[in-house]
CSV table of C-alpha atoms in Angstrom, one decimal:
chain,number,residue,atom,x,y,z
V,15,MET,CA,11.0,24.5,9.3
V,16,ARG,CA,8.3,27.2,9.0
V,17,LEU,CA,5.8,24.4,8.0
V,18,MET,CA,6.7,22.4,11.1
V,19,ALA,CA,6.2,25.5,13.3
V,20,LYS,CA,2.8,26.0,11.8
V,21,PHE,CA,1.9,22.3,12.5
V,22,GLY,CA,3.0,22.8,16.1
V,23,PHE,CA,0.8,25.9,16.4
V,24,VAL,CA,-2.2,24.1,14.9
V,25,ILE,CA,-1.7,21.2,17.4
V,26,LEU,CA,-1.6,23.6,20.3
V,27,ALA,CA,-4.5,25.6,19.1
V,28,VAL,CA,-6.7,22.6,18.6
V,29,ALA,CA,-5.8,21.2,22.0
V,30,ALA,CA,-6.4,24.5,23.7
V,31,LEU,CA,-9.9,24.9,22.1
V,32,ALA,CA,-10.9,21.4,23.3
V,33,ALA,CA,-9.4,21.5,26.8
V,34,PRO,CA,-12.2,23.5,28.5
V,35,ALA,CA,-14.9,21.3,26.9
V,36,SER,CA,-14.1,18.2,29.0
V,37,ALA,CA,-11.7,16.7,31.5
V,38,GLN,CA,-10.8,14.0,29.0
V,39,PRO,CA,-7.7,14.4,26.9
V,40,TYR,CA,-8.3,15.8,23.4
V,41,PRO,CA,-8.7,14.1,21.0
V,42,ASN,CA,-10.2,10.9,22.5
V,43,LYS,CA,-12.0,9.9,19.2
V,44,PRO,CA,-11.3,10.5,15.5
V,45,VAL,CA,-11.4,14.1,14.3
V,46,ARG,CA,-13.0,15.0,10.9
V,47,ILE,CA,-11.4,17.7,8.8
V,48,VAL,CA,-13.9,18.9,6.2
V,49,VAL,CA,-12.4,20.3,3.0
V,50,PRO,CA,-15.1,22.2,1.1
V,51,PHE,CA,-13.4,21.5,-2.2
V,52,GLY,CA,-12.7,18.5,-4.4
V,53,PRO,CA,-9.6,16.3,-4.0
V,54,GLY,CA,-6.2,17.5,-5.4
V,55,GLY,CA,-6.4,21.2,-4.8
V,56,PRO,CA,-4.3,23.2,-2.3
V,57,ALA,CA,-6.8,23.0,0.6
V,58,ASP,CA,-7.0,19.2,0.2
V,59,VAL,CA,-3.3,18.7,0.0
V,60,TYR,CA,-2.7,20.9,3.1
V,61,ALA,CA,-5.5,19.1,5.0
V,62,ARG,CA,-4.0,15.7,4.3
V,63,VAL,CA,-0.5,16.8,5.4
V,64,ILE,CA,-1.9,18.4,8.5
V,65,ALA,CA,-4.1,15.4,9.3
V,66,GLN,CA,-1.2,13.0,9.0
V,67,GLU,CA,1.0,15.1,11.3
V,68,LEU,CA,-1.8,15.6,13.9
V,69,SER,CA,-2.5,11.9,13.8
V,70,ASP,CA,1.1,11.1,14.4
V,71,VAL,CA,1.6,13.6,17.2
V,72,LEU,CA,-1.7,13.2,19.0
V,73,LYS,CA,-2.0,9.5,18.4
V,74,GLN,CA,-5.6,9.8,17.2
V,75,GLN,CA,-7.1,9.6,13.7
V,76,PHE,CA,-7.7,12.8,11.8
V,77,VAL,CA,-9.8,12.1,8.7
V,78,VAL,CA,-10.1,14.4,5.6
V,79,ASP,CA,-13.6,14.5,4.2
V,80,ASN,CA,-14.0,16.4,0.9
V,81,LYS,CA,-17.4,18.1,0.6
V,82,PRO,CA,-17.2,20.3,-2.5
V,83,GLY,CA,-19.9,22.4,-4.0
V,84,ALA,CA,-21.5,25.8,-4.2
V,85,GLY,CA,-18.2,27.7,-3.9
V,86,ALA,CA,-17.3,26.0,-0.6
V,87,VAL,CA,-20.7,26.7,1.0
V,88,ILE,CA,-21.8,23.0,1.2
V,89,GLY,CA,-18.8,21.9,3.2
V,90,THR,CA,-18.7,25.0,5.3
V,91,ASP,CA,-22.3,24.6,6.3
V,92,ILE,CA,-21.7,21.0,7.4
V,93,VAL,CA,-19.0,22.3,9.8
V,94,ALA,CA,-21.1,25.3,10.9
V,95,LYS,CA,-24.0,23.0,11.9
V,96,ALA,CA,-21.7,20.4,13.6
V,97,ALA,CA,-21.4,20.2,17.4
V,98,PRO,CA,-18.8,22.8,18.6
V,99,ASP,CA,-16.7,20.2,20.3
V,100,GLY,CA,-13.5,20.3,18.2
V,101,TYR,CA,-14.1,17.0,16.4
V,102,THR,CA,-15.3,18.6,13.2
V,103,LEU,CA,-12.8,21.1,11.7
V,104,LEU,CA,-12.9,23.1,8.5
V,105,MET,CA,-10.0,23.7,6.1
V,106,MET,CA,-10.8,27.2,5.0
V,107,SER,CA,-9.3,29.1,2.1
V,108,ASN,CA,-9.4,32.5,0.5
V,109,THR,CA,-12.7,31.5,-1.2
V,110,HIS,CA,-14.4,32.1,2.2
V,111,THR,CA,-13.3,35.7,2.1
V,112,THR,CA,-14.7,36.3,-1.4
V,113,ASN,CA,-17.9,34.5,-0.5
V,114,GLU,CA,-18.5,37.1,2.2
V,115,THR,CA,-19.0,39.8,-0.4
V,116,LEU,CA,-20.2,37.8,-3.4
V,117,LEU,CA,-23.0,35.7,-1.8
V,118,ALA,CA,-25.9,37.6,-0.4
V,119,THR,CA,-27.2,34.6,1.5
V,120,LYS,CA,-25.5,31.6,3.0
V,121,PRO,CA,-26.9,29.1,5.5
V,122,TYR,CA,-24.3,30.2,8.1
V,123,VAL,CA,-22.7,33.4,9.4
V,124,LEU,CA,-19.0,32.9,9.0
V,125,MET,CA,-17.7,34.7,12.0
V,126,ARG,CA,-20.6,33.7,14.3
V,127,ASP,CA,-20.8,30.0,13.4
V,128,LEU,CA,-17.1,29.2,13.1
V,129,ALA,CA,-14.0,30.1,15.1
V,130,PRO,CA,-10.6,30.5,13.6
V,131,VAL,CA,-8.0,28.1,15.0
V,132,ALA,CA,-4.7,28.7,13.1
V,133,PRO,CA,-3.4,29.9,9.7
V,134,VAL,CA,-1.7,27.0,8.0
V,135,ASN,CA,-0.5,28.3,4.6
V,136,SER,CA,-0.4,31.0,2.1
V,137,SER,CA,-0.3,30.6,-1.7
V,138,ASP,CA,0.2,32.7,-4.8
V,139,LEU,CA,-1.8,32.7,-8.0
V,140,VAL,CA,0.1,32.0,-11.2
V,141,ILE,CA,-0.7,31.9,-14.9
V,142,VAL,CA,0.2,28.8,-16.8
V,143,VAL,CA,-0.6,27.9,-20.4
V,144,ASN,CA,-0.7,24.8,-22.4
V,145,PRO,CA,2.7,24.2,-24.1
V,146,SER,CA,1.0,24.4,-27.5
V,147,VAL,CA,0.1,28.1,-26.9
V,148,PRO,CA,2.7,30.2,-28.8
V,149,ALA,CA,3.7,32.3,-25.8
V,150,LYS,CA,6.7,32.1,-23.5
V,151,THR,CA,6.2,35.3,-21.6
V,152,LEU,CA,3.2,37.2,-20.1
V,153,GLN,CA,3.6,39.9,-22.7
V,154,GLU,CA,3.5,37.3,-25.5
V,155,PHE,CA,0.4,35.7,-24.0
V,156,VAL,CA,-1.5,39.0,-23.8
V,157,ALA,CA,-0.6,39.7,-27.4
V,158,TYR,CA,-1.8,36.3,-28.4
V,159,ALA,CA,-5.0,36.6,-26.4
V,160,LYS,CA,-5.8,40.0,-27.9
V,161,ALA,CA,-5.2,38.6,-31.4
V,162,ASN,CA,-7.7,35.7,-30.6
V,163,PRO,CA,-10.6,37.4,-28.7
V,164,GLY,CA,-13.1,34.9,-27.3
V,165,LYS,CA,-11.1,31.9,-28.5
V,166,LEU,CA,-9.2,31.2,-25.3
V,167,ASN,CA,-10.5,29.7,-22.1
V,168,TYR,CA,-9.3,29.9,-18.5
V,169,ALA,CA,-10.1,27.5,-15.8
V,170,SER,CA,-10.9,28.2,-12.2
V,171,SER,CA,-11.9,26.2,-9.1
V,172,GLY,CA,-15.5,27.5,-9.4
V,173,PRO,CA,-17.6,30.6,-9.9
V,174,GLY,CA,-16.8,33.4,-7.4
V,175,THR,CA,-13.6,31.9,-6.2
V,176,PRO,CA,-10.5,34.0,-5.9
V,177,TYR,CA,-9.1,32.2,-9.0
V,178,HIS,CA,-12.2,33.3,-11.0
V,179,MET,CA,-12.0,36.8,-9.7
V,180,ALA,CA,-8.2,36.9,-10.5
V,181,GLY,CA,-9.0,35.7,-14.1
V,182,GLU,CA,-11.6,38.4,-14.5
V,183,LEU,CA,-9.2,41.0,-13.1
V,184,PHE,CA,-6.5,39.8,-15.5
V,185,LYS,CA,-9.0,40.2,-18.5
V,186,ALA,CA,-9.9,43.7,-17.4
V,187,MET,CA,-6.4,44.8,-16.8
V,188,SER,CA,-5.0,43.3,-20.0
V,189,GLY,CA,-7.9,44.1,-22.3
V,190,THR,CA,-8.3,40.5,-23.3
V,191,ASP,CA,-11.5,38.4,-23.9
V,192,MET,CA,-11.3,34.9,-22.6
V,193,GLN,CA,-14.0,32.4,-21.6
V,194,HIS,CA,-14.2,31.4,-17.9
V,195,ILE,CA,-14.6,27.6,-17.4
V,196,PRO,CA,-15.5,26.9,-13.8
V,197,HIS,CA,-14.6,23.5,-12.3
V,198,LYS,CA,-15.5,21.8,-9.0
V,199,GLY,CA,-12.1,22.4,-7.5
V,200,SER,CA,-8.5,23.4,-8.0
V,201,GLY,CA,-7.4,19.8,-8.8
V,202,GLU,CA,-10.0,19.5,-11.5
V,203,ALA,CA,-9.2,22.9,-12.9
V,204,ARG,CA,-5.4,22.2,-12.9
V,205,ALA,CA,-6.0,19.0,-15.0
V,206,ALA,CA,-8.2,20.9,-17.6
């Protein structure tokens, strides 16, 4: 029920943003939702669910367009440079927050070039290990990692992403030494 309420809020927010722009009903042509990450990750999944719901309710096509790369900068820049007419939307994530402090230069200014429309989800970070790792609890995993310094890898959805930062924080807090393996998105990292 909470998810449906959020969909309703998104629909109203998108419609409200577009209403002053023209007398025509919104949307009167397909809407592009840019996901600045690869397919299969949380932002992509949420964008596809939202696109389908918006398409059904507003009777217009909402198309998900994955534009991964550079820690979400490539896709975000595409939207920042698009016409501000409500027909190019961005599926943001917590990566955008970390980019504000980690990246000295970006081709856009987040709060100047983009306008927030609606929060659509929240997610938690979890630690999962391959079943072959002899650890069933976090305590057992930390002990195993300490006994095997530099021999374990952890995946993230890319350098500087919250998942990368969480991995580095985990290493620092647990006193472990693991190798960061960045991927092009959460879906790819999850499959690693």
